[in-house]
mmCIF file of C-alpha atoms and ligand atoms in Angstrom:
data_model
loop_
_atom_site.group_PDB
_atom_site.id
_atom_site.type_symbol
_atom_site.label_atom_id
_atom_site.label_comp_id
_atom_site.label_asym_id
_atom_site.label_seq_id
_atom_site.Cartn_x
_atom_site.Cartn_y
_atom_site.Cartn_z
ATOM 1 C CA MET A 1 -120.494 83.557 -192.401
ATOM 2 C CA SER A 2 -123.984 82.071 -192.005
ATOM 3 C CA PHE A 3 -124.516 78.769 -190.229
ATOM 4 C CA ASN A 4 -125.431 77.084 -193.513
ATOM 5 C CA ASN A 5 -122.218 78.256 -195.166
ATOM 6 C CA LEU A 6 -120.215 77.174 -192.135
ATOM 7 C CA ASP A 7 -121.858 73.726 -192.247
ATOM 8 C CA THR A 8 -120.996 73.420 -195.913
ATOM 9 C CA LEU A 9 -117.398 74.453 -195.265
ATOM 10 C CA TYR A 10 -117.064 71.959 -192.408
ATOM 11 C CA ARG A 11 -118.535 69.193 -194.561
ATOM 12 C CA GLN A 12 -115.998 69.991 -197.267
ATOM 13 C CA VAL A 13 -113.123 69.872 -194.766
ATOM 14 C CA ILE A 14 -114.315 66.491 -193.445
ATOM 15 C CA MET A 15 -114.663 65.018 -196.939
ATOM 16 C CA ASP A 16 -111.264 66.374 -197.951
ATOM 17 C CA HIS A 17 -109.614 64.558 -195.030
ATOM 18 C CA TYR A 18 -111.603 61.412 -195.833
ATOM 19 C CA LYS A 19 -110.672 61.370 -199.516
ATOM 20 C CA ASN A 20 -107.106 62.657 -199.071
ATOM 21 C CA PRO A 21 -106.115 61.368 -195.643
ATOM 22 C CA ARG A 22 -103.047 62.933 -194.072
ATOM 23 C CA ASN A 23 -100.576 60.587 -192.388
ATOM 24 C CA ARG A 24 -102.092 57.360 -193.654
ATOM 25 C CA GLY A 25 -99.658 54.460 -193.457
ATOM 26 C CA SER A 26 -97.311 52.855 -190.994
ATOM 27 C CA LEU A 27 -94.058 53.859 -189.296
ATOM 28 C CA GLU A 28 -90.843 51.939 -189.643
ATOM 29 C CA ASP A 29 -89.592 52.453 -186.150
ATOM 30 C CA GLU A 30 -92.681 53.467 -184.305
ATOM 31 C CA SER A 31 -92.476 53.373 -180.566
ATOM 32 C CA VAL A 32 -96.062 52.340 -180.017
ATOM 33 C CA THR A 33 -98.955 50.872 -182.043
ATOM 34 C CA ILE A 34 -102.546 50.658 -180.885
ATOM 35 C CA ASP A 35 -105.355 48.751 -182.552
ATOM 36 C CA MET A 36 -108.782 49.983 -181.585
ATOM 37 C CA ASN A 37 -112.263 49.397 -182.912
ATOM 38 C CA ASN A 38 -115.646 50.985 -182.564
ATOM 39 C CA PRO A 39 -117.717 48.220 -180.948
ATOM 40 C CA THR A 40 -120.956 49.571 -182.369
ATOM 41 C CA CYS A 41 -119.925 48.992 -185.993
ATOM 42 C CA GLY A 42 -116.608 47.088 -185.982
ATOM 43 C CA ASP A 43 -114.697 49.791 -187.818
ATOM 44 C CA ARG A 44 -111.094 49.941 -186.705
ATOM 45 C CA ILE A 45 -108.027 52.122 -186.568
ATOM 46 C CA GLU A 46 -104.424 51.150 -186.102
ATOM 47 C CA LEU A 47 -102.501 54.114 -184.782
ATOM 48 C CA HIS A 48 -98.720 54.354 -184.866
ATOM 49 C CA LEU A 49 -96.959 56.954 -182.770
ATOM 50 C CA GLN A 50 -93.294 57.751 -182.470
ATOM 51 C CA ILE A 51 -92.755 59.449 -179.140
ATOM 52 C CA LYS A 52 -89.359 60.718 -178.069
ATOM 53 C CA ASP A 53 -88.406 62.931 -175.136
ATOM 54 C CA GLY A 54 -92.034 63.813 -174.454
ATOM 55 C CA ILE A 55 -92.749 64.847 -178.052
ATOM 56 C CA VAL A 56 -94.953 63.141 -180.629
ATOM 57 C CA GLU A 57 -92.375 63.046 -183.397
ATOM 58 C CA ASP A 58 -94.535 61.194 -185.886
ATOM 59 C CA ALA A 59 -98.067 59.815 -186.153
ATOM 60 C CA LYS A 60 -99.648 57.629 -188.798
ATOM 61 C CA PHE A 61 -102.791 55.538 -189.034
ATOM 62 C CA GLU A 62 -104.258 52.618 -190.948
ATOM 63 C CA GLY A 63 -107.662 50.991 -190.805
ATOM 64 C CA GLU A 64 -111.144 51.207 -192.249
ATOM 65 C CA GLY A 65 -114.113 53.219 -191.164
ATOM 66 C CA CYS A 66 -116.718 55.805 -191.996
ATOM 67 C CA SER A 67 -115.940 59.298 -193.225
ATOM 68 C CA ILE A 68 -116.154 60.726 -189.697
ATOM 69 C CA SER A 69 -113.762 58.219 -188.113
ATOM 70 C CA MET A 70 -111.197 58.366 -190.916
ATOM 71 C CA SER A 71 -111.286 62.146 -191.276
ATOM 72 C CA SER A 72 -110.978 62.478 -187.502
ATOM 73 C CA ALA A 73 -107.894 60.217 -187.557
ATOM 74 C CA SER A 74 -106.401 62.293 -190.362
ATOM 75 C CA MET A 75 -107.037 65.573 -188.503
ATOM 76 C CA MET A 76 -105.838 64.161 -185.200
ATOM 77 C CA THR A 77 -102.524 62.890 -186.562
ATOM 78 C CA GLN A 78 -102.004 66.218 -188.300
ATOM 79 C CA ALA A 79 -102.721 68.130 -185.083
ATOM 80 C CA ILE A 80 -100.558 66.111 -182.686
ATOM 81 C CA LYS A 81 -97.462 65.689 -184.849
ATOM 82 C CA GLY A 82 -94.624 67.691 -183.358
ATOM 83 C CA GLN A 83 -96.597 68.488 -180.210
ATOM 84 C CA GLN A 84 -95.606 67.816 -176.626
ATOM 85 C CA VAL A 85 -97.425 64.713 -175.385
ATOM 86 C CA ASP A 86 -99.120 66.875 -172.717
ATOM 87 C CA ASP A 87 -100.496 69.212 -175.378
ATOM 88 C CA ALA A 88 -101.721 66.256 -177.438
ATOM 89 C CA MET A 89 -103.540 64.929 -174.364
ATOM 90 C CA ASN A 90 -104.909 68.385 -173.697
ATOM 91 C CA MET A 91 -106.264 68.507 -177.251
ATOM 92 C CA SER A 92 -107.897 65.144 -176.657
ATOM 93 C CA SER A 93 -109.729 66.386 -173.585
ATOM 94 C CA ILE A 94 -110.813 69.522 -175.462
ATOM 95 C CA PHE A 95 -112.067 67.316 -178.281
ATOM 96 C CA SER A 96 -114.080 65.244 -175.770
ATOM 97 C CA LYS A 97 -115.646 68.442 -174.452
ATOM 98 C CA MET A 98 -116.441 69.474 -178.008
ATOM 99 C CA MET A 99 -118.201 66.156 -178.545
ATOM 100 C CA LEU A 100 -120.273 66.830 -175.420
ATOM 101 C CA GLY A 101 -121.403 70.050 -177.068
ATOM 102 C CA GLU A 102 -119.405 72.263 -174.706
ATOM 103 C CA ASP A 103 -118.120 75.607 -175.891
ATOM 104 C CA VAL A 104 -114.383 75.399 -176.649
ATOM 105 C CA GLU A 105 -113.995 78.795 -178.304
ATOM 106 C CA ASP A 106 -111.790 80.250 -175.564
ATOM 107 C CA ILE A 107 -108.982 77.729 -175.597
ATOM 108 C CA ASP A 108 -105.325 78.493 -176.238
ATOM 109 C CA LEU A 109 -104.582 75.600 -178.584
ATOM 110 C CA ASP A 110 -105.164 75.947 -182.286
ATOM 111 C CA LEU A 111 -107.460 73.084 -183.251
ATOM 112 C CA GLY A 112 -107.164 73.770 -186.971
ATOM 113 C CA ASP A 113 -109.335 71.492 -189.097
ATOM 114 C CA ILE A 114 -110.577 69.629 -186.005
ATOM 115 C CA GLU A 115 -113.164 72.362 -185.501
ATOM 116 C CA ALA A 116 -114.947 70.990 -188.553
ATOM 117 C CA LEU A 117 -116.071 68.023 -186.451
ATOM 118 C CA GLN A 118 -117.898 70.060 -183.818
ATOM 119 C CA GLY A 119 -121.259 69.449 -185.504
ATOM 120 C CA VAL A 120 -120.885 65.732 -184.720
ATOM 121 C CA SER A 121 -121.922 66.492 -181.122
ATOM 122 C CA LYS A 122 -125.499 66.843 -182.390
ATOM 123 C CA PHE A 123 -125.478 63.220 -183.575
ATOM 124 C CA PRO A 124 -124.814 61.007 -180.536
ATOM 125 C CA ALA A 125 -124.544 57.846 -182.643
ATOM 126 C CA ARG A 126 -121.565 59.335 -184.495
ATOM 127 C CA ILE A 127 -119.594 60.565 -181.494
ATOM 128 C CA LYS A 128 -117.819 57.204 -181.119
ATOM 129 C CA CYS A 129 -116.765 57.511 -184.771
ATOM 130 C CA ALA A 130 -115.176 60.895 -184.128
ATOM 131 C CA THR A 131 -113.468 59.919 -180.868
ATOM 132 C CA LEU A 132 -112.038 56.568 -182.059
ATOM 133 C CA ALA A 133 -108.660 57.976 -183.128
ATOM 134 C CA TRP A 134 -108.394 60.128 -179.989
ATOM 135 C CA LYS A 135 -109.093 57.168 -177.705
ATOM 136 C CA ALA A 136 -106.384 55.247 -179.567
ATOM 137 C CA MET A 137 -103.973 58.143 -179.015
ATOM 138 C CA GLU A 138 -104.749 58.279 -175.296
ATOM 139 C CA LYS A 139 -104.160 54.537 -175.002
ATOM 140 C CA ALA A 140 -100.929 54.750 -177.000
ATOM 141 C CA VAL A 141 -99.600 57.461 -174.684
ATOM 142 C CA ALA A 142 -100.606 55.463 -171.598
ATOM 143 C CA ASN A 143 -98.803 52.382 -172.993
ATOM 144 C CA GLU A 144 -95.737 54.415 -173.840
ATOM 145 C CA GLU A 145 -95.599 55.844 -170.332
ATOM 146 C CA GLN A 146 -95.692 52.341 -168.839
ATOM 147 C CA GLN A 147 -92.656 51.244 -170.840
HETATM 148 FE FE1 LIG B 201 -118.023 52.850 -187.750
HETATM 149 FE FE2 LIG B 201 -118.217 55.430 -187.844
HETATM 150 S S1 LIG B 201 -119.725 53.989 -188.488
HETATM 151 S S2 LIG B 201 -116.600 54.285 -187.009
#
């Protein structure tokens, strides 16, 4: 597939998650909720995670933001649901590397739709948009571990 076709495919994946967000909403008995905003624009995400026995049993999000931040939240919740907390954190560090433009081709975890966001690394102003949901997840896990 040519780079142009790949770009088009990635754009379509991002817009699909933006227009049809997965896991949007709240949880009735969530174990942890984190409110986080992007200080550069004020957009915000409220992330709800249900963590039990070291597993992310459920993940949902609310909030308002640009297509990158909301699609990233949709992809992130989809990716971490059902995962061990350690694997979710591992994905987060891989995603950070991806945003730094590092090559993440050789990793064991299946990133699924998240790969569509790799082009964001070329636009430094948008990296905070893409990492907002992941930072919220990291903070939620840290809070949960303190409880
Ligand atoms: Fe605000 Fe992207 S412009 S999160």
